[in-house]
């Protein structure tokens, strides 16, 4: 009865927070979600080359008249529109809603889905970590405060970032895994990996546990969706996607907004060089040896995490690998952005679950302060 009441209060807190966010952000332009909206529109209209027709760098206002004309027809005005850097499949998935609504309605609908996913992700994080000294209500309240002041979560929610849904699905995968449902866990992880390649690294947890059912389901689902995407979009569209990914990997993520190994190296020691992409000569470019070093350190960091946690009991071993593996991927990935820390961020408040009651609270508050930047 007490547990039921605890969860009910947590759900109520999340509902109130969600309503407040949706009210404050209703009708707002969602820069990151605009890439999916435009891709869905052009996928439905058959103008497939325009799906990946995006501005050099990350955003732009002056290029690609077809996209600008379509947005201006809706009375939106001068807005930032990033390039679409997702597999072709998801443009076709978004196309029915994109053709049935205008941009702002599309953003409002997807924002409802994203905020609901964010709220559910908080409860999934609590179930995964199973903290001894943080009830669902306490964990939820702490995370809501964190979400309200942290740039990581704030940026993801404010920009209506698809990474919110990715984070929800990742947490759902491992919540199901710890609940003894490896097949479901693998399928969900495969769906995530078909949207963004980097989450497939979490399949290493399945492999380390010698859970061939979960690993096979993840890899098989991702491969099946990749074939579906290839069948729907065709080879040329996928080659266009891979070329765009290559260009983005060669660029340096935005300074001051993203905390990664590559940005820190260029902020502190390595001079930033500028290159030309599609006629824009002012694109900050990554340095080749820094990029390779980042990849090597990512592999080494993941290996260290798995080695250091090998002696922990199964549930704690998986939890620690999720948190620190998630941090390693976000910090060393060549395509990392600040919202990629969201997955680990939602788990961190419950990390000190083996500490004393007061120690857990203090550590959780310190995690809140450290992440709320």
XYZ file of C-alpha atoms in Angstrom:
373
model
C 0.000 0.000 0.000
C 2.800 2.411 0.933
C 4.674 1.599 -2.297
C 1.523 2.180 -4.338
C 1.015 5.552 -2.671
C 4.673 6.449 -3.224
C 4.457 5.741 -6.967
C 1.097 7.536 -7.223
C 2.589 10.711 -5.718
C 5.559 10.441 -8.089
C 3.200 10.134 -11.068
C 1.233 13.146 -9.839
C 4.424 15.227 -9.577
C 5.403 14.219 -13.102
C 1.942 15.043 -14.433
C 2.045 18.529 -12.896
C 5.567 19.144 -14.218
C 4.561 17.904 -17.684
C 1.503 20.158 -17.829
C 3.598 23.160 -16.793
C 6.224 22.454 -19.470
C 3.629 21.924 -22.193
C 1.798 25.118 -21.223
C 4.973 27.221 -21.242
C 6.231 25.816 -24.550
C 2.979 25.611 -26.499
C 3.290 27.036 -29.991
C 7.092 27.395 -29.856
C 9.374 26.726 -32.793
C 11.382 23.536 -32.161
C 14.662 23.881 -34.010
C 15.855 20.287 -33.609
C 12.465 18.745 -34.368
C 12.136 20.919 -37.483
C 14.677 18.676 -39.228
C 12.369 15.680 -38.801
C 9.292 17.685 -39.802
C 10.883 18.867 -43.038
C 12.314 15.420 -43.790
C 8.880 13.885 -43.264
C 7.265 16.453 -45.546
C 9.713 15.864 -48.400
C 9.603 12.081 -47.931
C 5.824 12.221 -48.388
C 6.038 14.545 -51.398
C 8.602 12.337 -53.129
C 11.321 15.018 -53.108
C 13.810 12.577 -51.592
C 17.009 14.533 -52.421
C 15.713 17.377 -50.220
C 15.586 15.157 -47.117
C 19.328 15.538 -46.532
C 19.584 18.936 -48.164
C 20.715 20.880 -45.109
C 22.890 23.869 -44.315
C 26.629 23.405 -43.855
C 27.643 23.520 -40.238
C 24.500 22.811 -38.316
C 21.896 25.494 -38.942
C 21.189 28.150 -41.503
C 18.693 30.661 -42.813
C 19.904 31.536 -46.269
C 20.261 28.257 -48.162
C 17.906 25.757 -49.807
C 15.037 27.845 -51.187
C 12.626 24.895 -51.349
C 12.774 24.390 -47.582
C 12.675 28.091 -46.799
C 9.732 28.654 -49.137
C 7.788 25.823 -47.520
C 8.382 27.245 -44.021
C 7.631 30.825 -45.047
C 4.321 29.712 -46.548
C 3.253 28.773 -43.027
C 3.940 32.266 -41.705
C 6.711 31.135 -39.352
C 9.266 33.738 -40.420
C 13.044 33.703 -40.025
C 13.961 30.571 -38.061
C 16.890 28.224 -37.558
C 16.654 24.891 -39.328
C 19.279 22.185 -38.762
C 20.168 19.443 -41.191
C 18.427 16.068 -40.894
C 21.065 13.563 -39.700
C 19.037 10.417 -39.044
C 18.524 7.257 -41.142
C 16.015 7.666 -44.007
C 13.501 5.306 -42.371
C 12.474 7.856 -39.764
C 11.665 10.505 -42.355
C 9.085 8.112 -43.800
C 7.777 7.258 -40.321
C 7.256 10.974 -39.627
C 5.714 11.707 -43.023
C 2.025 10.983 -42.200
C 2.002 13.416 -39.276
C 4.159 15.948 -41.136
C 1.734 16.065 -44.045
C -1.342 16.222 -41.795
C -0.181 19.236 -39.760
C 1.666 22.499 -40.088
C 5.047 22.924 -38.413
C 3.828 24.357 -35.095
C 1.119 21.702 -34.697
C 3.718 19.035 -35.462
C 5.975 20.455 -32.756
C 3.164 20.648 -30.212
C 2.165 17.023 -30.840
C 5.716 15.692 -30.738
C 6.403 17.798 -27.635
C 3.550 16.021 -25.842
C 5.139 12.701 -26.797
C 8.599 13.871 -25.751
C 7.514 15.263 -22.386
C 5.540 12.076 -21.682
C 8.621 10.041 -22.627
C 10.801 12.189 -20.362
C 8.423 11.685 -17.435
C 8.255 7.940 -18.014
C 12.051 7.837 -18.332
C 12.377 9.215 -14.793
C 10.326 6.356 -13.372
C 12.215 3.833 -15.516
C 15.510 5.208 -14.191
C 14.225 4.760 -10.636
C 13.193 1.171 -11.360
C 16.551 0.376 -12.978
C 18.649 1.795 -10.148
C 16.300 0.585 -7.363
C 17.843 2.976 -4.800
C 17.501 1.800 -1.213
C 17.293 5.262 0.283
C 15.401 7.218 -2.356
C 11.689 6.551 -2.748
C 9.997 7.036 -6.111
C 8.634 10.365 -4.852
C 12.036 11.577 -3.608
C 13.812 10.416 -6.757
C 11.183 12.046 -8.957
C 11.221 15.333 -7.047
C 15.014 15.475 -7.195
C 15.042 14.724 -10.913
C 12.336 17.301 -11.651
C 14.439 19.964 -9.924
C 17.446 18.771 -11.914
C 15.477 18.832 -15.159
C 14.322 22.365 -14.438
C 17.797 23.824 -13.931
C 20.154 21.540 -15.857
C 21.325 22.609 -19.299
C 21.469 18.957 -20.350
C 17.811 18.196 -19.753
C 16.671 21.764 -20.357
C 18.254 21.846 -23.802
C 16.708 18.488 -24.712
C 13.202 19.474 -23.623
C 13.354 23.056 -24.914
C 14.572 21.975 -28.353
C 12.069 19.091 -28.442
C 15.076 16.868 -29.083
C 14.496 13.362 -30.472
C 17.196 12.258 -28.019
C 14.511 12.346 -25.310
C 12.681 9.477 -26.996
C 15.985 7.668 -27.569
C 16.756 7.987 -23.852
C 13.315 6.670 -22.907
C 13.731 3.623 -25.150
C 17.236 2.921 -23.817
C 15.956 3.014 -20.256
C 12.955 0.884 -21.201
C 15.305 -1.683 -22.733
C 17.357 -2.104 -19.578
C 14.399 -1.861 -17.230
C 12.965 -4.854 -19.092
C 16.365 -6.569 -19.041
C 16.682 -6.291 -15.268
C 13.070 -7.477 -15.007
C 14.070 -10.739 -16.707
C 12.794 -9.979 -20.230
C 15.938 -10.252 -22.412
C 14.084 -10.684 -25.711
C 12.008 -7.530 -25.210
C 15.101 -5.675 -24.027
C 17.023 -6.659 -27.142
C 14.233 -5.714 -29.537
C 13.826 -2.266 -27.931
C 17.596 -1.658 -28.028
C 17.610 -2.672 -31.695
C 14.916 -0.085 -32.454
C 17.048 2.569 -30.740
C 20.164 1.523 -32.651
C 18.245 1.775 -35.929
C 17.598 5.433 -35.080
C 21.091 6.284 -33.802
C 24.043 3.962 -34.264
C 25.894 4.725 -31.007
C 23.374 3.023 -28.658
C 24.340 -0.339 -30.172
C 27.399 -0.086 -27.895
C 25.043 -0.918 -25.024
C 24.711 -4.334 -26.643
C 28.160 -4.943 -25.149
C 26.392 -5.303 -21.806
C 24.343 -8.183 -23.199
C 27.464 -9.772 -24.674
C 29.429 -9.345 -21.428
C 26.589 -11.093 -19.601
C 26.692 -13.838 -22.262
C 23.039 -13.226 -22.929
C 22.906 -14.303 -26.549
C 19.123 -13.961 -26.715
C 19.194 -10.248 -25.825
C 22.243 -9.536 -28.007
C 20.802 -11.445 -30.954
C 17.463 -9.665 -30.644
C 19.179 -6.262 -30.577
C 21.437 -6.916 -33.552
C 18.701 -8.692 -35.514
C 16.146 -5.926 -34.948
C 18.631 -3.208 -35.913
C 19.628 -5.140 -39.048
C 15.992 -5.760 -40.019
C 15.075 -2.077 -39.662
C 18.192 -1.129 -41.647
C 16.986 -3.386 -44.480
C 13.497 -1.879 -44.266
C 15.024 1.595 -44.459
C 17.120 0.566 -47.458
C 14.079 -0.901 -49.190
C 11.986 2.223 -48.648
C 14.612 4.895 -49.240
C 16.917 3.250 -51.754
C 20.698 3.099 -51.954
C 21.321 6.684 -53.083
C 19.473 8.217 -50.137
C 21.494 6.105 -47.696
C 24.749 7.088 -49.360
C 23.670 10.709 -48.972
C 22.991 10.048 -45.285
C 26.409 8.416 -44.732
C 28.161 11.306 -46.473
C 26.381 13.804 -44.244
C 27.403 11.821 -41.153
C 31.003 11.861 -42.400
C 30.861 15.644 -42.807
C 29.394 16.142 -39.357
C 32.017 13.903 -37.798
C 34.713 16.049 -39.413
C 33.273 19.190 -37.843
C 33.910 20.372 -34.314
C 30.780 20.461 -32.118
C 29.645 23.845 -30.909
C 31.957 25.321 -28.253
C 30.532 26.372 -24.907
C 27.466 24.212 -25.402
C 29.000 20.753 -25.694
C 31.402 19.208 -23.219
C 33.281 16.473 -25.037
C 36.879 15.349 -25.230
C 37.287 16.984 -28.625
C 35.836 20.369 -27.623
C 37.919 20.442 -24.430
C 41.097 19.614 -26.340
C 40.432 22.462 -28.758
C 39.379 24.846 -26.015
C 42.518 24.245 -23.963
C 45.395 23.135 -26.197
C 44.742 22.520 -29.891
C 44.138 25.520 -32.173
C 40.836 25.437 -34.043
C 41.112 25.287 -37.818
C 38.367 26.228 -40.240
C 37.307 24.417 -43.374
C 34.854 24.805 -46.217
C 31.671 22.784 -46.577
C 29.252 23.503 -49.400
C 30.610 26.975 -49.917
C 30.757 27.996 -46.258
C 34.432 28.724 -45.403
C 33.866 29.266 -41.675
C 33.127 25.744 -40.432
C 35.218 24.799 -37.364
C 36.866 21.491 -38.192
C 38.072 18.752 -35.911
C 41.768 17.873 -35.828
C 42.417 14.393 -37.206
C 44.693 13.152 -34.421
C 42.328 14.473 -31.734
C 39.443 12.641 -33.395
C 41.363 9.366 -33.499
C 42.555 9.793 -29.917
C 38.978 10.364 -28.826
C 37.902 7.081 -30.424
C 40.791 5.192 -28.821
C 39.974 6.657 -25.414
C 36.297 5.788 -25.856
C 37.184 2.135 -26.428
C 39.664 2.224 -23.533
C 37.117 3.931 -21.278
C 34.443 1.338 -22.022
C 36.975 -1.460 -21.443
C 37.945 0.089 -18.108
C 34.314 0.363 -17.042
C 33.660 -3.295 -17.854
C 36.876 -4.445 -16.163
C 36.339 -2.385 -13.004
C 32.769 -3.660 -12.530
C 33.396 -7.323 -13.288
C 33.265 -8.343 -9.622
C 29.989 -6.619 -8.739
C 26.760 -8.549 -8.346
C 24.811 -8.800 -11.598
C 22.242 -6.027 -11.059
C 24.798 -3.528 -9.737
C 27.247 -4.505 -12.462
C 24.690 -3.671 -15.137
C 23.692 -0.410 -13.424
C 27.280 0.800 -13.139
C 28.020 -0.110 -16.741
C 24.942 1.788 -17.875
C 25.904 4.961 -16.010
C 29.634 5.079 -16.702
C 29.342 3.524 -20.149
C 26.748 6.169 -21.002
C 29.061 8.910 -19.768
C 32.005 7.509 -21.762
C 29.950 7.377 -24.964
C 28.689 10.926 -24.483
C 32.125 12.350 -23.669
C 34.232 10.615 -26.320
C 31.775 10.209 -29.198
C 32.724 12.276 -32.275
C 29.078 13.271 -32.768
C 28.248 13.944 -29.109
C 26.045 16.803 -28.007
C 25.067 17.947 -24.560
C 21.711 16.160 -24.678
C 23.535 12.833 -25.104
C 24.342 13.040 -21.389
C 20.635 12.799 -20.581
C 20.666 9.002 -20.280
C 23.393 8.907 -17.624
C 22.072 12.045 -15.967
C 18.733 10.443 -15.133
C 20.496 7.497 -13.469
C 23.103 9.424 -11.487
C 20.924 10.583 -8.533
C 20.523 6.951 -7.451
C 24.187 5.942 -7.792
C 24.999 6.025 -4.069
C 22.381 3.383 -3.323
C 24.769 1.364 -1.155
C 25.660 4.330 1.045
C 24.005 5.309 4.307
C 20.717 7.173 4.148
C 22.339 10.592 4.663
C 25.282 9.729 2.433
C 22.941 8.847 -0.399
C 21.069 12.130 -0.060
C 24.247 14.215 0.036
C 25.762 12.387 -2.931
C 22.550 12.748 -4.907
C 22.453 16.476 -4.198
C 26.096 16.801 -5.248
C 25.251 14.997 -8.490
C 22.428 17.485 -8.971
C 24.745 20.463 -8.511
C 27.470 18.971 -10.709
C 25.098 18.278 -13.589
C 23.042 21.462 -13.338
C 25.286 23.634 -15.468
